[in-house]
Coordinates of C-alpha atoms in Angstrom, one line a residue:
M12 CA -37.2 -6.4 -7.4
A13 CA -35.2 -3.3 -6.6
K14 CA -31.5 -3.3 -7.6
A15 CA -29.1 -1.8 -5.1
F16 CA -25.4 -1.1 -5.4
C17 CA -23.4 -1.1 -2.2
F18 CA -20.0 0.6 -2.7
I19 CA -17.1 -0.3 -0.4
D20 CA -13.3 0.2 -0.5
D21 CA -12.4 -3.0 1.3
Q22 CA -13.9 -6.5 1.7
Q23 CA -13.5 -6.4 5.5
G24 CA -13.4 -4.0 8.4
R25 CA -15.5 -1.3 9.9
D26 CA -17.6 -0.3 6.9
V27 CA -18.5 -3.8 5.8
E28 CA -19.5 -4.7 9.3
L29 CA -21.8 -1.7 9.7
L30 CA -23.3 -2.4 6.2
I31 CA -24.0 -6.2 6.3
P32 CA -26.9 -6.2 8.8
L33 CA -28.6 -3.5 6.7
V34 CA -28.0 -5.4 3.5
Y35 CA -29.3 -8.5 5.2
Y36 CA -32.6 -6.7 5.9
A37 CA -32.8 -5.3 2.4
E38 CA -32.4 -8.6 0.8
K39 CA -34.7 -10.5 3.2
Y40 CA -37.5 -8.1 3.8
L41 CA -37.4 -5.3 1.2
N42 CA -37.3 -7.4 -2.0
C43 CA -34.0 -5.8 -2.9
Q44 CA -31.1 -7.4 -4.8
V45 CA -27.8 -5.9 -3.4
S46 CA -24.5 -6.1 -5.3
F47 CA -21.3 -5.0 -3.6
K48 CA -19.1 -2.9 -5.8
F49 CA -15.6 -1.8 -5.3
I50 CA -15.2 2.0 -4.9
W51 CA -13.0 2.3 -7.9
D52 CA -15.7 1.1 -10.3
I53 CA -17.9 4.3 -10.0
F54 CA -18.8 3.9 -13.6
A55 CA -21.0 0.9 -12.7
I56 CA -23.6 3.5 -11.7
Y57 CA -23.8 4.7 -15.3
R58 CA -23.3 1.2 -16.8
E59 CA -26.0 -0.6 -14.9
H60 CA -28.4 2.1 -13.5
P61 CA -29.2 0.7 -10.0
D62 CA -32.4 1.9 -8.3
I63 CA -30.5 2.9 -5.2
V64 CA -26.9 3.3 -4.0
I65 CA -26.1 2.3 -0.5
L66 CA -22.9 3.7 1.3
A67 CA -21.3 3.4 4.6
N68 CA -20.7 7.2 4.6
T69 CA -20.3 10.0 2.1
I70 CA -17.4 11.9 3.7
G71 CA -14.6 9.4 4.5
S72 CA -12.7 9.6 1.2
K73 CA -12.8 11.5 -2.0
W74 CA -14.0 8.3 -3.8
I75 CA -16.9 7.7 -1.6
F76 CA -18.0 11.3 -2.0
Q77 CA -17.6 11.0 -5.8
V78 CA -20.0 8.0 -5.7
A79 CA -22.6 9.8 -3.8
K80 CA -22.4 12.9 -6.0
Y81 CA -22.3 11.0 -9.3
A82 CA -25.4 8.8 -8.3
H83 CA -27.2 11.9 -7.3
E84 CA -26.4 13.6 -10.6
Q85 CA -28.1 10.7 -12.4
N86 CA -31.1 11.1 -10.2
I87 CA -30.4 7.8 -8.4
T88 CA -31.4 7.6 -4.8
V89 CA -28.5 7.6 -2.3
F90 CA -28.8 6.0 1.2
A91 CA -25.9 6.4 3.5
L92 CA -24.9 5.6 7.0
I93 CA -22.1 7.2 9.0
S94 CA -18.9 5.2 9.6
E95 CA -17.5 7.4 12.4
G96 CA -20.6 9.0 14.0
N97 CA -19.3 9.9 17.4
F98 CA -18.7 13.5 16.4
R99 CA -17.3 15.9 18.9
T100 CA -19.9 18.7 19.4
N101 CA -17.4 21.3 20.7
G102 CA -16.5 22.7 17.2
T103 CA -13.2 20.7 16.8
F104 CA -14.5 18.0 14.5
D105 CA -14.7 18.4 10.6
Y106 CA -18.0 16.7 10.0
W107 CA -17.8 17.4 6.2
G108 CA -14.6 15.5 5.7
Y109 CA -14.0 14.9 1.9
N110 CA -17.4 16.3 1.1
T111 CA -16.1 19.4 -0.6
D112 CA -19.5 20.5 -1.9
K113 CA -20.8 20.7 1.7
N114 CA -24.1 19.2 0.5
F115 CA -25.8 16.0 1.6
F116 CA -26.5 14.0 -1.5
Q117 CA -28.2 11.2 0.4
E118 CA -31.8 11.1 1.4
Y119 CA -31.2 11.0 5.1
V120 CA -28.2 11.8 7.4
C121 CA -28.3 8.8 9.8
L122 CA -27.0 10.0 13.2
W123 CA -25.8 7.8 15.9
S124 CA -27.1 9.6 18.9
E125 CA -29.5 12.3 20.1
R126 CA -26.5 14.4 21.0
T127 CA -25.1 14.4 17.5
R128 CA -28.5 14.7 15.8
D129 CA -29.3 17.8 17.8
F130 CA -25.9 19.3 17.1
F131 CA -26.4 18.7 13.3
I132 CA -29.8 20.2 13.3
E133 CA -28.5 23.3 15.0
K134 CA -25.4 23.7 12.9
L135 CA -26.8 22.6 9.5
S136 CA -30.4 23.9 9.8
D137 CA -30.8 23.9 6.0
F138 CA -30.6 20.1 6.1
S139 CA -32.5 19.5 9.3
H140 CA -35.2 17.7 7.4
K141 CA -32.7 15.0 6.6
M142 CA -31.4 14.4 10.1
V143 CA -32.6 11.2 11.7
L144 CA -31.6 9.1 14.7
T145 CA -30.7 5.5 13.9
G146 CA -27.9 4.5 16.3
A147 CA -24.6 2.9 15.1
T148 CA -25.4 -0.2 13.0
G149 CA -21.8 -1.4 13.3
F150 CA -22.2 -2.1 17.0
D151 CA -25.2 -4.4 16.5
R152 CA -23.0 -7.4 15.9
Y153 CA -22.0 -7.5 19.6
R154 CA -25.6 -8.3 20.4
I155 CA -26.2 -10.7 17.4
Y156 CA -23.0 -12.7 16.3
Q157 CA -21.1 -15.4 18.0
F158 CA -17.3 -15.0 18.3
P159 CA -14.5 -17.5 18.7
S160 CA -13.4 -18.6 22.1
K161 CA -10.0 -17.8 23.4
K162 CA -9.1 -21.5 23.0
E163 CA -10.3 -21.7 19.4
F164 CA -8.5 -18.5 18.4
L165 CA -5.1 -19.4 20.1
Q166 CA -5.2 -23.0 18.6
K167 CA -5.7 -21.5 15.1
K168 CA -2.7 -19.3 15.7
G169 CA -0.5 -22.0 17.2
L170 CA -0.4 -20.0 20.5
D171 CA -2.5 -22.2 22.8
H172 CA 0.4 -22.5 25.3
F173 CA -0.8 -19.1 26.6
Q174 CA -3.6 -18.8 29.2
K175 CA -3.5 -15.0 29.5
V176 CA -4.4 -12.6 26.6
V177 CA -4.2 -8.8 26.6
G178 CA -5.4 -6.9 23.6
Y179 CA -4.1 -3.4 22.6
A180 CA -5.8 -1.2 20.0
G181 CA -3.2 1.0 18.3
W182 CA -3.5 4.7 18.0
A183 CA -2.7 6.4 14.6
F184 CA 0.9 7.5 15.7
G185 CA 2.1 6.3 12.2
K186 CA 0.3 9.2 10.6
L187 CA 3.2 11.4 11.7
Y188 CA 5.3 9.8 9.0
S189 CA 3.3 10.7 5.9
E190 CA 2.3 14.0 4.6
I191 CA -1.3 13.4 4.4
G192 CA -1.2 11.8 7.9
R193 CA 0.5 14.8 9.3
Q194 CA -2.2 17.1 7.9
E195 CA -4.9 14.9 9.6
L196 CA -3.0 14.9 12.9
K197 CA -2.5 18.6 12.8
Y198 CA -6.2 19.2 12.5
F199 CA -7.0 16.6 15.3
M200 CA -4.4 18.1 17.6
N201 CA -5.7 21.7 17.2
D202 CA -5.5 22.1 21.1
K203 CA -1.6 22.0 20.7
P204 CA -1.1 24.2 17.6
E205 CA 2.6 24.9 18.3
T206 CA 3.8 21.7 19.9
W207 CA 1.6 18.9 18.5
E208 CA 4.4 17.2 16.5
E209 CA 6.7 17.0 19.5
W210 CA 3.8 15.9 21.8
V211 CA 2.7 13.1 19.4
E212 CA 6.2 11.7 19.1
S213 CA 6.9 11.9 22.8
Q214 CA 3.6 10.0 23.5
R215 CA 4.5 7.4 20.9
L216 CA 7.8 6.7 22.6
A217 CA 6.3 6.7 26.1
V218 CA 3.6 4.3 25.2
E219 CA 6.0 2.0 23.5
S220 CA 8.2 2.1 26.6
I221 CA 5.3 1.1 28.8
L222 CA 4.2 -1.7 26.4
R223 CA 7.7 -3.0 26.2
Q224 CA 8.0 -3.3 30.0
L225 CA 4.6 -5.0 30.2
I226 CA 5.5 -7.5 27.5
E227 CA 8.9 -8.2 29.0
K228 CA 7.6 -8.5 32.6
N229 CA 4.7 -10.7 31.7
S230 CA 6.2 -13.4 29.5
D231 CA 3.4 -15.7 30.3
T232 CA 0.9 -13.3 28.7
L233 CA 0.1 -13.0 25.0
F234 CA -0.1 -9.4 23.9
I235 CA -2.3 -8.9 20.8
L236 CA -1.1 -5.6 19.3
K237 CA -3.6 -4.3 16.6
V238 CA -2.6 -1.6 14.2
H239 CA -5.1 1.2 13.8
P240 CA -7.0 0.6 10.5
N241 CA -6.6 4.2 9.4
E242 CA -2.9 4.7 10.4
T243 CA -1.9 5.0 6.8
H244 CA -3.8 5.5 3.6
P245 CA -4.1 2.4 1.4
H246 CA -1.9 3.7 -1.3
I247 CA 1.1 4.0 1.1
T248 CA 2.9 0.8 0.9
V249 CA 5.7 1.5 3.4
E250 CA 4.9 0.8 7.0
S251 CA 5.2 3.8 9.3
P252 CA 6.7 3.6 12.8
N253 CA 3.9 3.4 15.5
E254 CA 4.0 2.6 19.2
M255 CA 4.0 -1.2 18.6
Y256 CA 6.1 -1.8 15.5
R257 CA 9.4 -2.3 17.4
L258 CA 7.7 -4.8 19.7
K259 CA 6.4 -7.3 17.2
N260 CA 9.2 -9.7 17.4
Y261 CA 8.8 -10.6 21.1
P262 CA 7.7 -14.3 21.5
N263 CA 4.6 -13.3 23.5
V264 CA 3.4 -10.7 20.9
L265 CA 1.0 -11.2 18.1
Y266 CA 1.2 -8.1 15.9
L267 CA -1.7 -7.7 13.5
K268 CA -2.8 -5.3 10.8
D269 CA -6.0 -6.4 9.2
E270 CA -5.6 -10.2 9.4
E271 CA -8.3 -10.6 12.0
P272 CA -11.6 -8.7 12.6
I273 CA -11.4 -6.4 15.7
H274 CA -14.4 -8.1 17.3
D275 CA -12.6 -11.5 17.4
L276 CA -9.6 -9.9 19.1
I277 CA -11.7 -8.2 21.7
A278 CA -13.6 -11.3 22.4
V279 CA -10.5 -13.4 23.1
S280 CA -8.8 -10.8 25.3
D281 CA -9.0 -10.8 29.0
I282 CA -8.4 -7.1 29.2
W283 CA -8.8 -4.6 26.3
T284 CA -6.2 -1.7 26.3
G285 CA -5.3 1.2 24.1
F286 CA -4.0 4.8 24.1
E287 CA -7.2 6.4 22.9
T288 CA -9.8 4.2 21.3
T289 CA -13.5 4.0 20.7
T290 CA -13.2 0.3 20.5
A291 CA -13.5 0.5 24.3
I292 CA -17.3 0.7 23.7
E293 CA -17.1 -2.5 21.7
A294 CA -15.2 -4.1 24.6
W295 CA -17.8 -3.0 27.1
M296 CA -20.5 -4.6 25.0
L297 CA -18.6 -7.9 25.1
G298 CA -18.2 -7.5 28.9
K299 CA -14.5 -6.7 28.8
Q300 CA -12.7 -4.3 31.2
T301 CA -10.8 -1.6 29.5
L302 CA -7.5 0.1 30.4
L303 CA -6.0 3.1 28.7
I304 CA -2.3 3.8 28.6
N305 CA -1.9 7.6 28.8
P306 CA 1.5 9.0 29.8
D307 CA -0.1 12.4 29.4
T308 CA -3.8 12.7 29.8
D309 CA -4.0 16.4 28.8
F310 CA -5.1 16.2 25.1
N311 CA -8.1 16.7 22.9
R312 CA -9.9 13.4 23.2
D313 CA -13.3 11.6 23.1
I314 CA -15.4 11.3 26.3
T315 CA -15.1 7.5 26.0
Y316 CA -12.0 7.5 28.1
K317 CA -14.0 8.3 31.2
G318 CA -15.5 4.9 31.3
S319 CA -12.1 3.2 31.4
V320 CA -9.3 2.8 33.9
V321 CA -6.3 5.0 33.0
A322 CA -2.6 4.2 33.7
R323 CA 0.0 6.8 33.2
T324 CA 3.1 4.6 34.0
Y325 CA 4.2 1.1 33.6
E326 CA 3.9 0.6 37.4
Q327 CA 0.2 1.6 37.4
A328 CA -0.5 -0.6 34.4
Q329 CA 1.2 -3.5 36.0
S330 CA -0.7 -3.1 39.2
Y331 CA -4.0 -3.2 37.2
F332 CA -2.9 -6.3 35.5
D333 CA -2.0 -8.0 38.8
E334 CA -5.2 -7.0 40.3
F335 CA -7.2 -8.4 37.4
Y336 CA -5.4 -11.7 37.3
K337 CA -5.6 -12.1 41.1
N338 CA -9.3 -11.1 41.6
G339 CA -10.8 -11.4 38.1
K340 CA -11.6 -7.7 38.0
I341 CA -10.3 -4.2 38.4
N342 CA -12.2 -2.7 41.2
E343 CA -12.0 0.8 39.9
F344 CA -13.6 -0.2 36.7
F345 CA -16.7 -1.3 38.5
S346 CA -17.0 1.8 40.7
N347 CA -20.5 3.3 40.7
E348 CA -19.2 6.3 38.9
K349 CA -17.6 4.3 36.1
I350 CA -20.7 2.2 35.6
K351 CA -22.9 5.3 35.3
L352 CA -20.4 6.9 32.9
R353 CA -20.3 3.9 30.6
K354 CA -24.1 3.9 30.4
S355 CA -24.1 7.6 29.6
I356 CA -21.3 7.3 27.1
I357 CA -23.0 4.5 25.2
K358 CA -26.1 6.5 24.8
D359 CA -24.3 9.6 23.8
T360 CA -22.0 7.9 21.3
I361 CA -23.8 4.8 19.6
G362 CA -27.4 5.6 20.7
F363 CA -28.6 2.1 21.5
D364 CA -26.9 -1.1 22.4
D365 CA -29.8 -3.5 21.7
G366 CA -28.6 -4.8 18.4
L367 CA -31.4 -3.1 16.6
N368 CA -29.8 0.0 15.1
H369 CA -29.8 -1.6 11.7
L370 CA -33.5 -2.0 11.9
R371 CA -33.9 1.6 12.8
A372 CA -31.8 2.5 9.8
A373 CA -33.9 0.0 7.7
Y374 CA -36.9 2.2 8.2
Y375 CA -35.3 5.0 6.4
L376 CA -33.8 2.7 3.8
K377 CA -37.3 1.5 3.1
K378 CA -38.5 5.0 2.6
S379 CA -35.6 5.8 0.3
L380 CA -36.4 2.7 -1.8
D381 CA -40.0 3.7 -2.1
K382 CA -38.9 7.1 -3.3
S383 CA -36.4 5.6 -5.8
R384 CA -39.3 3.8 -7.6
Q385 CA -40.7 7.2 -8.5
K386 CA -37.6 8.4 -10.1
V387 CA -36.5 8.6 -13.7
I388 CA -32.8 8.0 -14.2
H389 CA -30.9 10.7 -16.0
P390 CA -27.7 9.2 -17.3
K391 CA -24.6 11.3 -17.1
F392 CA -21.5 10.0 -18.9
R393 CA -18.2 10.8 -17.2
L394 CA -15.1 9.8 -19.1
K395 CA -12.8 9.9 -16.0
Y396 CA -15.1 7.2 -14.4
L397 CA -15.0 5.0 -17.5
L398 CA -11.2 5.2 -17.6
R399 CA -11.0 4.4 -13.9
S400 CA -13.2 1.4 -14.3
L401 CA -11.1 0.2 -17.3
E402 CA -7.9 0.7 -15.2
Q403 CA -9.3 -1.6 -12.5
Y404 CA -10.5 -4.2 -15.0
I405 CA -7.3 -4.3 -17.1
G406 CA -5.0 -4.0 -14.2
S407 CA -6.7 -7.0 -12.5
I408 CA -5.8 -9.2 -15.5
F409 CA -2.1 -8.3 -15.3
Y410 CA -1.7 -7.8 -11.6
Y411 CA 1.3 -9.4 -9.9
R412 CA 1.9 -7.7 -6.6
P413 CA 5.8 -8.2 -6.3
L414 CA 6.2 -6.7 -9.7
F415 CA 3.8 -3.7 -9.1
L416 CA 5.6 -2.9 -5.8
L417 CA 8.9 -2.5 -7.9
L418 CA 7.3 0.0 -10.3
P419 CA 6.9 3.6 -8.9
K420 CA 3.8 4.4 -10.8
F421 CA 2.1 1.1 -10.0
K422 CA 3.0 0.4 -6.4
K423 CA 0.5 3.1 -5.1
T424 CA -2.3 1.0 -6.9
T425 CA -1.7 -2.3 -5.2
W426 CA -4.4 -1.7 -2.7
I427 CA -6.9 -1.5 -5.5
F428 CA -6.1 -4.8 -7.0
D429 CA -5.6 -6.4 -3.6
R430 CA -9.2 -5.6 -2.6
C431 CA -11.3 -5.1 -5.8
K432 CA -12.6 -8.6 -6.2
L433 CA -14.4 -8.5 -2.9
K434 CA -14.3 -12.3 -2.5
N435 CA -14.6 -12.1 1.3
I436 CA -18.1 -10.5 1.2
E437 CA -19.9 -13.8 0.5
V438 CA -17.9 -15.5 3.2
L439 CA -19.1 -12.9 5.7
K440 CA -22.7 -13.1 4.6
E441 CA -22.6 -16.9 4.9
T442 CA -21.2 -16.5 8.4
Y443 CA -23.4 -13.7 9.6
Y444 CA -26.8 -14.3 8.0
P445 CA -27.6 -17.3 10.3
F446 CA -26.8 -15.3 13.4
L447 CA -29.2 -12.6 12.0
D448 CA -31.9 -15.1 11.3
R449 CA -31.7 -16.4 14.8
F450 CA -31.7 -12.9 16.3
Y451 CA -34.8 -11.9 14.4
K452 CA -36.6 -15.0 15.6
E453 CA -35.6 -14.6 19.2
K454 CA -36.7 -11.0 19.1
R455 CA -39.9 -12.0 17.3
L456 CA -39.2 -9.5 14.6
D457 CA -39.2 -11.9 11.7
S458 CA -42.4 -10.6 10.3
R459 CA -43.1 -7.2 8.6
E460 CA -46.0 -6.7 11.0
A461 CA -43.6 -7.0 14.0
Q462 CA -41.1 -4.7 12.4
A463 CA -43.7 -2.0 11.6
K464 CA -44.8 -2.2 15.4
F465 CA -41.1 -1.7 16.4
W466 CA -40.7 1.3 14.1
K467 CA -43.9 2.8 15.5
E468 CA -42.7 2.4 19.1
F469 CA -39.1 3.5 18.6
L470 CA -39.1 6.0 15.8
P471 CA -40.8 9.4 15.4

C-alpha cells in the first residue's frame, strides 16, 4: 500500500475541500493510505519517508512551497493541484506566487481550464510537458454533496424567525491595514498605480454604506456577511477594518469568519452578493442568482462579474431585492446574454461543472503514484525543519491561547496551535465520503474499468 502525506495549513476551507474528493479516490481506488499533515511539520517528510506528497498548491505560501521543494530534494514524488486556478491571462497575475525558484517541483501542473492551460504552455514552454487539464476539483462538491436547508441552518443559529436570507461574500478590503496585505493589494491594483490606496478605501466605505442601508431598510431579512478567507494572514491576530465589520451588531446580521463553510452559506441564501467574488460561480452551480455591489465598476477584475447583475447604488440594489422577492427572480439575471456568459465563464474558469474534475485529476495522481514506486528516497536532513516540528510539538503541550495572545513573541503563533491537530479532517471525511460513494454509484463509475473508460473518453 502506498503511503501519501497530504499537507494543509487549516482543517477546513478551500484547500481541504478541493483535496478531499481526490483523497477519497486515492484511498478507495488507488490502494493508498493518506495521512493529513499540518504544514508546520515539514520534517515529517524526512522522518517518515512517504511515497508521495499531495498538495493543494505549491505557490500559495512560503511553507507550502518549502514542502514541495523539500520533498523533491529527497526524490519523493510531489502531486499538486491549484487552489486558485482562475488565472488572468493578460499579464497582470503573478502565477509563481511564493515559488521563488520559479520551478515546478510537482509531476504535473493541473490547470483548471483550456484557457489557462494554453496560456501556461505558451508562457512557460520549458514546462509544457507538465501542463494538464483537470478542471477545478473544489467545485465538484456542488454536484456531489448535500447541503443544509435554510430552515435547518437558521434553527441551528437560533435565527429561524427570518424567512428571507441574503448572503454577502466579503472582498479583501482589510488587506489595506497590514503591511503584507498592502503589498498584495498594490500588485493586484496595478491598473491604478498612483491612486490604488485612495480607491480601495473609497470603495470600502461606499460598499459599507450601501450594505448599511440595505440592512436597515430590510429588517425582516437576515444578512449573512462572510469575511474573505484571505483578508488577513493567519499570524495577524488583530481584526482589520473591512466593508462589513461595523455592521456586525445589527440584529438582522450574521457576521462570520470561518465558522461555517462557504457552500452552506450559499446554499441557504436566497440571493448571493459580493463586491468582486469568484464564489459567484459556486452560487450559480447551486442555482442561486448573484448580485454584485460595485459603486465603481472601473477596476482590474475577473470576467466572472459579467454573469452577475451589478448594482452601483443602494437604490439599484434595493430594486433588485424587491424584484426578486416579488417575482422569485431578477429578470436581468436570466437574459439570454447573461445565460450564455455564465456558460462561457464556467468553461473558461473551472473547466467542467459535472462533478468529475477530481476524477480527471486522479488520472494524473495514479500516474504519479506509479512513478513514485520506481524511485529511491534520498534523505536530506534539514535542521530548520526539525526545529520547526519540535516547536509545534512542544508548543502544543503548553498552548493556552489567552496567555499566548498576551506575549508578543507568541501571539503570532496562535494560528499554528489552533489548527495543527487537524481534528476536523476526520469529521469532514465521515460526512463527505457517503456522498461520494453515492455519486460514483449513480454515475456508474464505481469500478476501475468504468473509470478507465471515462479517462479514455475525456482525457488526451
